[in-house]
Short mmCIF file of C-alpha atoms in Angstrom, two decimals:
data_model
loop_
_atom_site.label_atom_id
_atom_site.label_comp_id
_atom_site.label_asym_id
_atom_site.label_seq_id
_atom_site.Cartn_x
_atom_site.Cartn_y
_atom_site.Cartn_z
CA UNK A 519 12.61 -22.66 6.12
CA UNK A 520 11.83 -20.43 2.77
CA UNK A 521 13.33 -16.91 2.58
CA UNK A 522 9.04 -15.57 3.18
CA UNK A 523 8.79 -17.51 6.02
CA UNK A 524 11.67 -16.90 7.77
CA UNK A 525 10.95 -13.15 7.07
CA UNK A 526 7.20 -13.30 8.28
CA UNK A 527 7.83 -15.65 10.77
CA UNK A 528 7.80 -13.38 14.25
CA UNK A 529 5.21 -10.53 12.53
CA UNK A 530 2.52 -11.00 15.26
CA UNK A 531 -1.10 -11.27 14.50
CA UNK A 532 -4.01 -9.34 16.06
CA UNK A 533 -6.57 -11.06 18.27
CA UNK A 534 -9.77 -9.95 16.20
CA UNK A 535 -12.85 -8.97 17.45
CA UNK A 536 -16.57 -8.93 15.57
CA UNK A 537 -18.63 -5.89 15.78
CA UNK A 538 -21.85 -4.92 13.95
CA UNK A 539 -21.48 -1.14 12.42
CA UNK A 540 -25.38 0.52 12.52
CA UNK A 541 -26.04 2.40 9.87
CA UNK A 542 -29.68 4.12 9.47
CA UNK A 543 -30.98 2.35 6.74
CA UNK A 544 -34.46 2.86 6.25
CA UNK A 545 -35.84 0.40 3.46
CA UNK A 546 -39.13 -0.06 1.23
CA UNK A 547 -41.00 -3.18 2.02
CA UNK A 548 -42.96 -3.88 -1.06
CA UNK A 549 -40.49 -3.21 -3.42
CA UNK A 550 -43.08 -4.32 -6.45
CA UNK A 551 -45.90 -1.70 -4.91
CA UNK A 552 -43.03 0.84 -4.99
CA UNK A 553 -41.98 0.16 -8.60
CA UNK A 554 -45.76 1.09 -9.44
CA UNK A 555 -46.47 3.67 -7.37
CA UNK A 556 -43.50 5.79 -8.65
CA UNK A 557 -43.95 5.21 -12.35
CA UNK A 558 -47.79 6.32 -11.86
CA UNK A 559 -46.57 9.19 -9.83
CA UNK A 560 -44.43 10.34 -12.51
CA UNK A 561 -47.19 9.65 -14.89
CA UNK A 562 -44.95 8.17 -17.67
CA UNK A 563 -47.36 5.13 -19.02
CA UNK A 564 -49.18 7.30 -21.31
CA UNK A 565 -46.25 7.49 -23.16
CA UNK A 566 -46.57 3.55 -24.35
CA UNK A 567 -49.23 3.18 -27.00
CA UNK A 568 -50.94 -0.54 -27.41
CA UNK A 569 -48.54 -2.40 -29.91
CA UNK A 570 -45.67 -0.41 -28.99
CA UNK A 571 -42.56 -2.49 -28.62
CA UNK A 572 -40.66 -1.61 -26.12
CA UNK A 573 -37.07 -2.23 -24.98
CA UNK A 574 -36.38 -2.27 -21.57
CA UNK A 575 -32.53 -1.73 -20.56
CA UNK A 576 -31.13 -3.81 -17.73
CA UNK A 577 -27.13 -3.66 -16.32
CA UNK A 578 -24.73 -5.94 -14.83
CA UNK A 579 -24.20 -4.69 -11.50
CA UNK A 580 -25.92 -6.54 -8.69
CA UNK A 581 -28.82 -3.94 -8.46
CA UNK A 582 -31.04 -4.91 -5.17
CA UNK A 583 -34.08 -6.44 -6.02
CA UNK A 584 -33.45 -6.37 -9.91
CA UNK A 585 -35.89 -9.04 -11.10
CA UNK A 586 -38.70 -7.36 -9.10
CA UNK A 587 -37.74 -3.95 -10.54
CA UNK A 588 -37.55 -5.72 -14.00
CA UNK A 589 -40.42 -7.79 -13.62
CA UNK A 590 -42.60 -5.12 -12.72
CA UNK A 591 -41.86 -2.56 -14.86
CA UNK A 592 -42.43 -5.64 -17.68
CA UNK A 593 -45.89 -5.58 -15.92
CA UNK A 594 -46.66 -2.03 -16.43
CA UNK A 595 -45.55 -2.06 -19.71
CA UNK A 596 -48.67 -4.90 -20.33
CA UNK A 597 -50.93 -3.16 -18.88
CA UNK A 598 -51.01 -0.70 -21.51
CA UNK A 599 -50.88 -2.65 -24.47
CA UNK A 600 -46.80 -2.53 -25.20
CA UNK A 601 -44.73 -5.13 -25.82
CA UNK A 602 -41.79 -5.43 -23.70
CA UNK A 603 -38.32 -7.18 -24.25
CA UNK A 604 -35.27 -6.73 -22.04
CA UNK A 605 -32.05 -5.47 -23.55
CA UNK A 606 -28.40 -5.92 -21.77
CA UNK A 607 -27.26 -2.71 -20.88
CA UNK A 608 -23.64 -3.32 -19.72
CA UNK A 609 -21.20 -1.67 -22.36
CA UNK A 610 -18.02 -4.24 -22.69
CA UNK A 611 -18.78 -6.58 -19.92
CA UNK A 612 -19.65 -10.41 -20.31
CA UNK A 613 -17.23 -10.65 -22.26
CA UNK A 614 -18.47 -8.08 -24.57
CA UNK A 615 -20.50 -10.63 -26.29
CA UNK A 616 -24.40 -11.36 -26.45
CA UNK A 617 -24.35 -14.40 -25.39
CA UNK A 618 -22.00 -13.40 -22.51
CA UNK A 619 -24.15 -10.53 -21.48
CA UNK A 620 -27.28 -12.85 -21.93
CA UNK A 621 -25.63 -15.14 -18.86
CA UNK A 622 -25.13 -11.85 -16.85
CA UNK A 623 -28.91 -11.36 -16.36
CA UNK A 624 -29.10 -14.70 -15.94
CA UNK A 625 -27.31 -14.55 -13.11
CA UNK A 626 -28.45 -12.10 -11.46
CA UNK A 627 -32.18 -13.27 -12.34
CA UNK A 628 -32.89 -11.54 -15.13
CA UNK A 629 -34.93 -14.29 -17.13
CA UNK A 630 -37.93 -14.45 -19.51
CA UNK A 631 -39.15 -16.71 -16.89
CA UNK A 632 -38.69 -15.11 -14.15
CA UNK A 633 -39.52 -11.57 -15.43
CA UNK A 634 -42.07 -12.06 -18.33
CA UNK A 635 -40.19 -10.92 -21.09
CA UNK A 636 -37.90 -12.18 -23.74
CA UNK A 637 -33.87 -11.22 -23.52
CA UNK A 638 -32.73 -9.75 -26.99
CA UNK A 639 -29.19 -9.82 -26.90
CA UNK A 640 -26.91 -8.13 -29.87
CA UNK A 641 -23.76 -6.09 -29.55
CA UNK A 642 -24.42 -3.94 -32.70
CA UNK A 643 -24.74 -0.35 -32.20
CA UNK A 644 -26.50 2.42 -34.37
CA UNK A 645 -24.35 5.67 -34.27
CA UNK A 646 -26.41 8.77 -33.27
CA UNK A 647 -24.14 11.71 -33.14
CA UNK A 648 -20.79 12.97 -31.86
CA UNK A 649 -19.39 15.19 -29.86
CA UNK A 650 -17.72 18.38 -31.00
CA UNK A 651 -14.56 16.80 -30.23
CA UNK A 652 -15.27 14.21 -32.38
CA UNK A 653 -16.43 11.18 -29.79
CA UNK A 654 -18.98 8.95 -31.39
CA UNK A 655 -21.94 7.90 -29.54
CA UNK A 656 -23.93 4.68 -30.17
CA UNK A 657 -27.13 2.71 -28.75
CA UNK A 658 -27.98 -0.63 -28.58
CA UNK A 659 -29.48 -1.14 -32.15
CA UNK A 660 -32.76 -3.27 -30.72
CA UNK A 661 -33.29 -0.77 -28.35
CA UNK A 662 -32.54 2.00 -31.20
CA UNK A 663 -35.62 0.21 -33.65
CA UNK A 664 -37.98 -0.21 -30.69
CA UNK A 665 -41.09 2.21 -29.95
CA UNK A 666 -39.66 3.19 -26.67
CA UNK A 667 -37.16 2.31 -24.23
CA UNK A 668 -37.28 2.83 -20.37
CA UNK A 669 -33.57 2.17 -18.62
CA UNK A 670 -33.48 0.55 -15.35
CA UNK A 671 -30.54 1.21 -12.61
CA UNK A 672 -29.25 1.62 -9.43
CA UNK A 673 -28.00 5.71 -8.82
CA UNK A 674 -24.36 5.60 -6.49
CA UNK A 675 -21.13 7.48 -6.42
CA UNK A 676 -18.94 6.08 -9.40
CA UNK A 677 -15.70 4.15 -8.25
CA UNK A 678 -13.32 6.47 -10.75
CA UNK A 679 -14.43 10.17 -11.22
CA UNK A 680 -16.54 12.77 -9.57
CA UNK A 681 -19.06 15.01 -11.18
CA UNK A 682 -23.06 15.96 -11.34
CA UNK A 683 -24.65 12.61 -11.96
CA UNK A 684 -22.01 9.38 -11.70
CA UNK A 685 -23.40 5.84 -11.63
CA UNK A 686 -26.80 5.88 -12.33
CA UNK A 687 -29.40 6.35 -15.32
CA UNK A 688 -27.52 8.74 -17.81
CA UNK A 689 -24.52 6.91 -17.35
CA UNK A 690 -26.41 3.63 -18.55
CA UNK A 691 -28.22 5.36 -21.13
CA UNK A 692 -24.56 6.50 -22.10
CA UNK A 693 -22.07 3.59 -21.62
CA UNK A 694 -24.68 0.45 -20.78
CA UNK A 695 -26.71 1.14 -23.98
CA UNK A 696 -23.91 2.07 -25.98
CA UNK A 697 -22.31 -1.41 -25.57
CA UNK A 698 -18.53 -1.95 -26.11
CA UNK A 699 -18.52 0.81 -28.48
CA UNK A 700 -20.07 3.31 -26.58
CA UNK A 701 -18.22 2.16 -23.61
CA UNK A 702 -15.00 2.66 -25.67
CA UNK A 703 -15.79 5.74 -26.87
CA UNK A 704 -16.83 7.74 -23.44
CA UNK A 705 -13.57 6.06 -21.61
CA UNK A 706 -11.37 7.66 -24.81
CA UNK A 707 -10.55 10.74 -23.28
CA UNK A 708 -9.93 9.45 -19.80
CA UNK A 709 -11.71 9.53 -16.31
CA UNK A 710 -10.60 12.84 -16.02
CA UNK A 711 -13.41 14.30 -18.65
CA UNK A 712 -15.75 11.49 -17.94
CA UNK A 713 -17.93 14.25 -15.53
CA UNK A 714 -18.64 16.10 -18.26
CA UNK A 715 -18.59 13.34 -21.18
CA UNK A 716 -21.33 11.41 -19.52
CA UNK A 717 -24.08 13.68 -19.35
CA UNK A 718 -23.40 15.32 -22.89
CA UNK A 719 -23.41 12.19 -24.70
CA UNK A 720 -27.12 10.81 -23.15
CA UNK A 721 -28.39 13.93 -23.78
CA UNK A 722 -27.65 13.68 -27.51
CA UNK A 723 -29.00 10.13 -27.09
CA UNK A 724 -32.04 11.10 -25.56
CA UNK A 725 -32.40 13.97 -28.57
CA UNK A 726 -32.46 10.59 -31.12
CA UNK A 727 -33.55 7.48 -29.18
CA UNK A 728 -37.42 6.90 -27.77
CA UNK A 729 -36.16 6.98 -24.34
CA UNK A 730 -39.35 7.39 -22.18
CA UNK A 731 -38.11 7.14 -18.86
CA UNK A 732 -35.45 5.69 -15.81
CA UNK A 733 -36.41 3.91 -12.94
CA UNK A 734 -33.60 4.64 -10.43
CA UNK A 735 -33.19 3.04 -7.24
CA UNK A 736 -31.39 4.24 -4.27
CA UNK A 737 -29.78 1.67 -1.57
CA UNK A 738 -29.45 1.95 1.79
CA UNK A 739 -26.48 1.32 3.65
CA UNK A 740 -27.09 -2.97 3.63
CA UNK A 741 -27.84 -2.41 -0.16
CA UNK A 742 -31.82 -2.94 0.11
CA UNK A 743 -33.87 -0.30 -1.61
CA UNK A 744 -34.51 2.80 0.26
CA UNK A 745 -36.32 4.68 -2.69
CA UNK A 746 -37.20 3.68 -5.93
CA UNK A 747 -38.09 6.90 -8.60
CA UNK A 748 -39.52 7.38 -12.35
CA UNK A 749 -37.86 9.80 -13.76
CA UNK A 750 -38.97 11.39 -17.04
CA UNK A 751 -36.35 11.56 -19.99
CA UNK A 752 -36.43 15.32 -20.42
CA UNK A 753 -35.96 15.86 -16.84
CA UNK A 754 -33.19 13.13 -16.22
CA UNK A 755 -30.61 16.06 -16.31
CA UNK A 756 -32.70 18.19 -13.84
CA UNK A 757 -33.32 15.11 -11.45
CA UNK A 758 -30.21 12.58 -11.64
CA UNK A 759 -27.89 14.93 -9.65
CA UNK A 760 -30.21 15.20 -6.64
CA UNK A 761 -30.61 11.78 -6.51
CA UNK A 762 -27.22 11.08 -6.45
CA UNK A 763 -26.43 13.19 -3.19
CA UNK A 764 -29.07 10.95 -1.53
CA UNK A 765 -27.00 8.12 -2.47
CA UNK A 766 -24.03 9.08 -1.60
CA UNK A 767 -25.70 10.21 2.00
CA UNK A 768 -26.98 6.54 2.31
CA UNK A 769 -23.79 5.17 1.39
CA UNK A 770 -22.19 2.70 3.86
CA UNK A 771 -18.44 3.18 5.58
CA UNK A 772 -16.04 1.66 8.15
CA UNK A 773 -16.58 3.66 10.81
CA UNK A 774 -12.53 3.96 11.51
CA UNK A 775 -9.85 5.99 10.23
CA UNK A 776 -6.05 5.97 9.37
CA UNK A 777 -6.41 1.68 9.01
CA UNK A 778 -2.57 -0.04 9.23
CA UNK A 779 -4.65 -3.24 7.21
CA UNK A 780 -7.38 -3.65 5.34
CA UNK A 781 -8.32 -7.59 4.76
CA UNK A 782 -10.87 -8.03 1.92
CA UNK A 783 -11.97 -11.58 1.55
CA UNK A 784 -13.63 -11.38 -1.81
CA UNK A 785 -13.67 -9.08 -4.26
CA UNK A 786 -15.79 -9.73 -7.91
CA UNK A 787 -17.23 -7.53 -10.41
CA UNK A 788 -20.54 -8.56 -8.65
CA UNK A 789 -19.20 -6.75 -5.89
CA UNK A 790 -17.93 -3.50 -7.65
CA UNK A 791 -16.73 -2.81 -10.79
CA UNK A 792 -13.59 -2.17 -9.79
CA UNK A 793 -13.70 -5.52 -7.73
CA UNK A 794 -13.63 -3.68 -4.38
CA UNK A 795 -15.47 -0.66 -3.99
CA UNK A 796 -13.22 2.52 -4.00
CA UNK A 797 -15.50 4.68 -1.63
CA UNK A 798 -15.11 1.93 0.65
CA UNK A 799 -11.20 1.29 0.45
CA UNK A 800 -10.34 4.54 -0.34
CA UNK A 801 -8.08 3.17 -2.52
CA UNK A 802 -8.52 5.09 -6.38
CA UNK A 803 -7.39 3.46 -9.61
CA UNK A 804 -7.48 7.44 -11.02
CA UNK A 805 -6.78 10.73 -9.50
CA UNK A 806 -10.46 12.23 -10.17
CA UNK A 807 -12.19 10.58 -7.35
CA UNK A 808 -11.23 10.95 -3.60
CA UNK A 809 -12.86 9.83 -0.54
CA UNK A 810 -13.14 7.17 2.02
CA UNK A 811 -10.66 6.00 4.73
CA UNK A 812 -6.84 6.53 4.65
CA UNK A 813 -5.65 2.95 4.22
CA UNK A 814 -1.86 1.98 4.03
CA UNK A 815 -1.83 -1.74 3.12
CA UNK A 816 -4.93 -3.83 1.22
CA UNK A 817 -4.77 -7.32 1.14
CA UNK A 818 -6.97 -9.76 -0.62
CA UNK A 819 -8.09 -13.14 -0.23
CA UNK A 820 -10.39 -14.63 -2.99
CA UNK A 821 -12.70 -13.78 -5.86
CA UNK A 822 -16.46 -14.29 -5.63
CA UNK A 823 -17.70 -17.03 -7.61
CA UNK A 824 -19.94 -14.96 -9.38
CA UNK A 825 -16.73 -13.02 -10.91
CA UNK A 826 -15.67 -16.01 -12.91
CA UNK A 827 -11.54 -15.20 -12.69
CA UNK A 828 -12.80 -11.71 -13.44
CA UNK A 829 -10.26 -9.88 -11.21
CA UNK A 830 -10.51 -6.79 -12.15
CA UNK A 831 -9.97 -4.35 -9.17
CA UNK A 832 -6.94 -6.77 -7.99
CA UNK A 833 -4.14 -3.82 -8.48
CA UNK A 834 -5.59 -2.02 -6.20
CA UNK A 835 -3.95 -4.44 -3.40
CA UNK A 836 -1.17 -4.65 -2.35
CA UNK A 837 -1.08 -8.17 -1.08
CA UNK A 838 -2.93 -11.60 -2.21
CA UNK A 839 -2.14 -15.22 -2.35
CA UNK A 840 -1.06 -17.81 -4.98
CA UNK A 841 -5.13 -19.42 -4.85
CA UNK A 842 -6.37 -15.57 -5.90
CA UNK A 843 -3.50 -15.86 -8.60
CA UNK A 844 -4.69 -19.13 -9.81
CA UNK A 845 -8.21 -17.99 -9.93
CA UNK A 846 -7.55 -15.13 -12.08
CA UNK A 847 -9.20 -14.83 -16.03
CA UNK A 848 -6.67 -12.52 -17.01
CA UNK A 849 -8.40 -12.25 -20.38
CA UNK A 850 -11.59 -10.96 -18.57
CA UNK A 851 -10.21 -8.16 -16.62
CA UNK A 852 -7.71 -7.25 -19.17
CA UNK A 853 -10.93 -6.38 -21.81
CA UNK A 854 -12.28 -4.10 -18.98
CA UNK A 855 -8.51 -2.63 -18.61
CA UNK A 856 -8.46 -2.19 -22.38
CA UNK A 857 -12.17 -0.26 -22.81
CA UNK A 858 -11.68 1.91 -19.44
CA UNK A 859 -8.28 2.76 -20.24
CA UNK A 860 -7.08 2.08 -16.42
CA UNK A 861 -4.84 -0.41 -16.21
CA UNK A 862 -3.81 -0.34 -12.71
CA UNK A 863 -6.56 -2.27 -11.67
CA UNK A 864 -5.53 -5.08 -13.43
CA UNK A 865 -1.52 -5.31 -12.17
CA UNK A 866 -0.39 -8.29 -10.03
CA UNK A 867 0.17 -7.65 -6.54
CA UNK A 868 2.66 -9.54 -4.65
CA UNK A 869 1.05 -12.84 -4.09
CA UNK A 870 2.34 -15.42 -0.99
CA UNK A 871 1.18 -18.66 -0.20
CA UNK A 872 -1.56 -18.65 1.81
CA UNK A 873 -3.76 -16.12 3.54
CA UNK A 874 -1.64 -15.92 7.06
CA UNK A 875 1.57 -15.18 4.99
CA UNK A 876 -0.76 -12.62 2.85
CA UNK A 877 -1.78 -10.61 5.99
CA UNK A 878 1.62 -11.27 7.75
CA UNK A 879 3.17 -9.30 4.72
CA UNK A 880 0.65 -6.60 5.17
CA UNK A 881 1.29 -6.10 8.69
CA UNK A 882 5.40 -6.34 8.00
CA UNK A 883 5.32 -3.65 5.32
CA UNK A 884 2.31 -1.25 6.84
CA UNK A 885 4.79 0.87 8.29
CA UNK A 886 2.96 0.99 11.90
CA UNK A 887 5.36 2.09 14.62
CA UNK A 888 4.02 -1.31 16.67
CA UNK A 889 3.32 -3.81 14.76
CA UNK A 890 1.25 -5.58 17.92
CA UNK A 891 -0.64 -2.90 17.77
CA UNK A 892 -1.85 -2.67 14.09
CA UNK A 893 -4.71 -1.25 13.19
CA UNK A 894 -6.55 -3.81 11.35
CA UNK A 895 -9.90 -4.28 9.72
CA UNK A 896 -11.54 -6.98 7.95
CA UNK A 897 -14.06 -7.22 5.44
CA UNK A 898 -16.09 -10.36 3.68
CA UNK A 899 -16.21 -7.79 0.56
CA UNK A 900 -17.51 -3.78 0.57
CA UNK A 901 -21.11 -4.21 -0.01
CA UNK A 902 -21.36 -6.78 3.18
CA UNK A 903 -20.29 -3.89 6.24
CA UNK A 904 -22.55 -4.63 8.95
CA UNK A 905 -20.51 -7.18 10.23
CA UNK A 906 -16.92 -6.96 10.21
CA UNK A 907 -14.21 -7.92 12.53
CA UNK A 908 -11.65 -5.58 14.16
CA UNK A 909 -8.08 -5.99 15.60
CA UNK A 910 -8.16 -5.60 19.58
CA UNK A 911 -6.38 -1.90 19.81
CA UNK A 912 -9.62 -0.31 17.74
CA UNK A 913 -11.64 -2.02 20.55
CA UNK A 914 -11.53 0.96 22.48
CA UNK A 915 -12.36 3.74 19.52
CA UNK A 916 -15.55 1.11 18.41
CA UNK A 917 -16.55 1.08 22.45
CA UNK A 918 -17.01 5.01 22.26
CA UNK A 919 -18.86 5.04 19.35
CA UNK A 920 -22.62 4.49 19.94
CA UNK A 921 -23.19 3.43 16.00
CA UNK A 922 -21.10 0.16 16.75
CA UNK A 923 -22.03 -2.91 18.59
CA UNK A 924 -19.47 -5.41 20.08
CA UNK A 925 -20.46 -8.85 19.35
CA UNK A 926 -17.68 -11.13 20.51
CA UNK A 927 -14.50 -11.40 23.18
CA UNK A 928 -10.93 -10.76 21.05
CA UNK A 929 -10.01 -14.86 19.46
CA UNK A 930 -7.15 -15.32 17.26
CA UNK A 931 -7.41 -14.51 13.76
CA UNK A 932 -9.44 -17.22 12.08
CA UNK A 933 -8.69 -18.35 7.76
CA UNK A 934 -11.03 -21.12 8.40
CA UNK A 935 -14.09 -18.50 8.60
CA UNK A 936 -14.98 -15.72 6.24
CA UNK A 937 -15.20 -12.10 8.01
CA UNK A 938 -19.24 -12.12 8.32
#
């Protein structure tokens, strides 16, 4: 028997038990009515003049709904005459290349086909100003030499830093538009000024770019739209940070605390760009954002296929197996290391054979005073939490609380099956 083994060996495992956490998650039905309804609300159409061409930005991130949101904002666009073209708005990622970002949108749907306007994909940059410490600040030069530009995103707490407006409109206007150099640039300094180097650097953007308007979107807590806004450039400032607080309120959670184990099955910049999502895990890659549940061990057992051996968000376990090893494109998660200047999420965890000796070492090295009583959650990946499975001794806590439903007896803990 190998030295692991024979060390895992007797570490018991929990019978598990599938419950369904209910969040309330109220959710627009006609997502393309909404799309219209809030840009007429906010009036911003009569800012597009026939012949005007118009760039309109799109991200990376797995945005709800993000062809319809695309595709109908292409729509309005046409109905006033402008000429619309989509422009990747995703800083360094795909590879920090246009024809890497180009496949990004195409995977997530993002087509001239399927949204009825042509992808114009270039990583040069026009610089429009610095800061008065010296950070330049670039956009997108298509976007830069169209008539106007609108930005399209999805508003949510940011995975590394805390402040007024995180993830969301000014932060694409800031890092998406500004491509690897802008991306470079506003991660210079740190996560630590990031709070306040976000919203200075769009507004100097908006000062020299055509930037019309954002069309945010809010998710519920199953990551379906629950509000979809226009919000006009000059009051992006005014409007982002209220937005924001609704999205944190709608965020999702695991409804337990003080967790011995935490077993992710997936992680996947599709997923988060950290991989995993740190307001789920509670586990931070930088000291300027806190929150979530106190976890003591993470383990994880594959990447999504949509990462592509994109693993960034891997450091932030402290377990995973030889396949997740395998799988890994260090190249890809080292370039987001290298423009974010965090490079914990790309260190190597200790990796074990397979997936029982993964969680085995978990459970060995959580520190609970009982190990057959750990308390142990897992996950298929942090944007899928309705369904999760539970070790039997938080059977009792998820029985008292009336937001949880029990969906099957305690079984043995099952590889063969992902957690959803």
């Amino acid at each position: 028997m190998k030295i692991i083994e024979a060390l895992l060996q007797d570490v018991p495992l929990p019978r598990m038990v599938k419950i369904k956490q209910n969040f309330d998650a109220p959710e627009i039905e006609d997502v393309a009515l909404a799309v219209h309804e809030a840009i007429g609300s906010a009036g911003v159409l009569s800012r597009i003049a026939a012949g005007d061409r118009v760039a309109i930005a799109v991200g990376s991130r797995g945005v709800a709904d993000l062809p319809i949101l695309t595709r109908e904002v292409v729509k309005a666009v046409k109905s006033t005459g402008g000429e619309p073209f989509i422009v990747p708005a995703m800083g360094s990622h795909g590879g920090a290349t246009a024809e890497g970002q180009t496949e990004v949108l195409e995977q997530l749907g993002v087509t001239e086909g399927a949204v009825g306007a042509p992808v114009i994909s270039s990583m040069d940059v026009v610089e429009v100003g610095t800061l008065d410490n010296g950070l330049p600040i670039y956009i997108d030069k298509n976007a830069y030499e169209a008539d106007k530009i609108i930005v399209i995103n999805r508003i949510k707490p940011h995975t590394a830093f805390r402040g007024a407006v995180e993830s969301g409109l000014m932060k694409m206007i800031t890092i998406g538009l500004g491509k690897q150099k802008g991306a470079e640039a506003a991660h210079a300094y740190s996560f630590k000024y990031m709070a306040q180097h976000v919203p200075e650097m769009a507004k100097v953007v908006l000062s020299k770019a055509p930037i019309i308007f954002g069309l945010g979107s809010i998710e519920n807590a199953y990551d379906r739209p629950a509000k979809i806004v226009a919000v006009p450039a000059e009051q992006l400032e005014t409007v982002e940070p209220g937005l924001l607080l609704e999205a944190k309120a709608r965020m999702p959670k695991l409804m337990f605390d003080n967790i011995d184990v935490l077993v992710v099955d997936e992680i996947g910049k599709d997923i988060s760009g950290d991989g995993m999502d740190p307001n789920i895990t509670g586990r931070y890659a930088t000291p300027y954002a806190d929150g979530g549940p106190e976890v003591a061990r993470i383990v994880v057992l594959g990447l999504t296929e949509r990462t592509h051996g994109n693993a960034n968000g891997i450091g932030m376990a402290d377990v995973t197996t030889r396949r997740v090893f395998d799988d890994i494109d260090w190249e890809k998660g080292y370039a987001n290391a290298l423009t974010s200047t965090v490079t914990g999420t790309v260190k190597v965890p200790m990796f074990l054979a397979n997936e029982e000796l993964g969680v085995k070492a978990a459970i060995k090295t959580c520190n609970a005073f009982d190990m057959s009583q750990v308390r142990l959650i897992r996950i298929h990946n942090t944007l899928e939490l309705k369904e999760i499975w539970i070790s039997e001794s938080l059977l009792e806590e998820a029985r008292n609380n009336s937001s949880i439903e029990i969906v099957s007896e305690p079984s043995p803990m099952d590889f063969s099956v992902k957690a959803y």
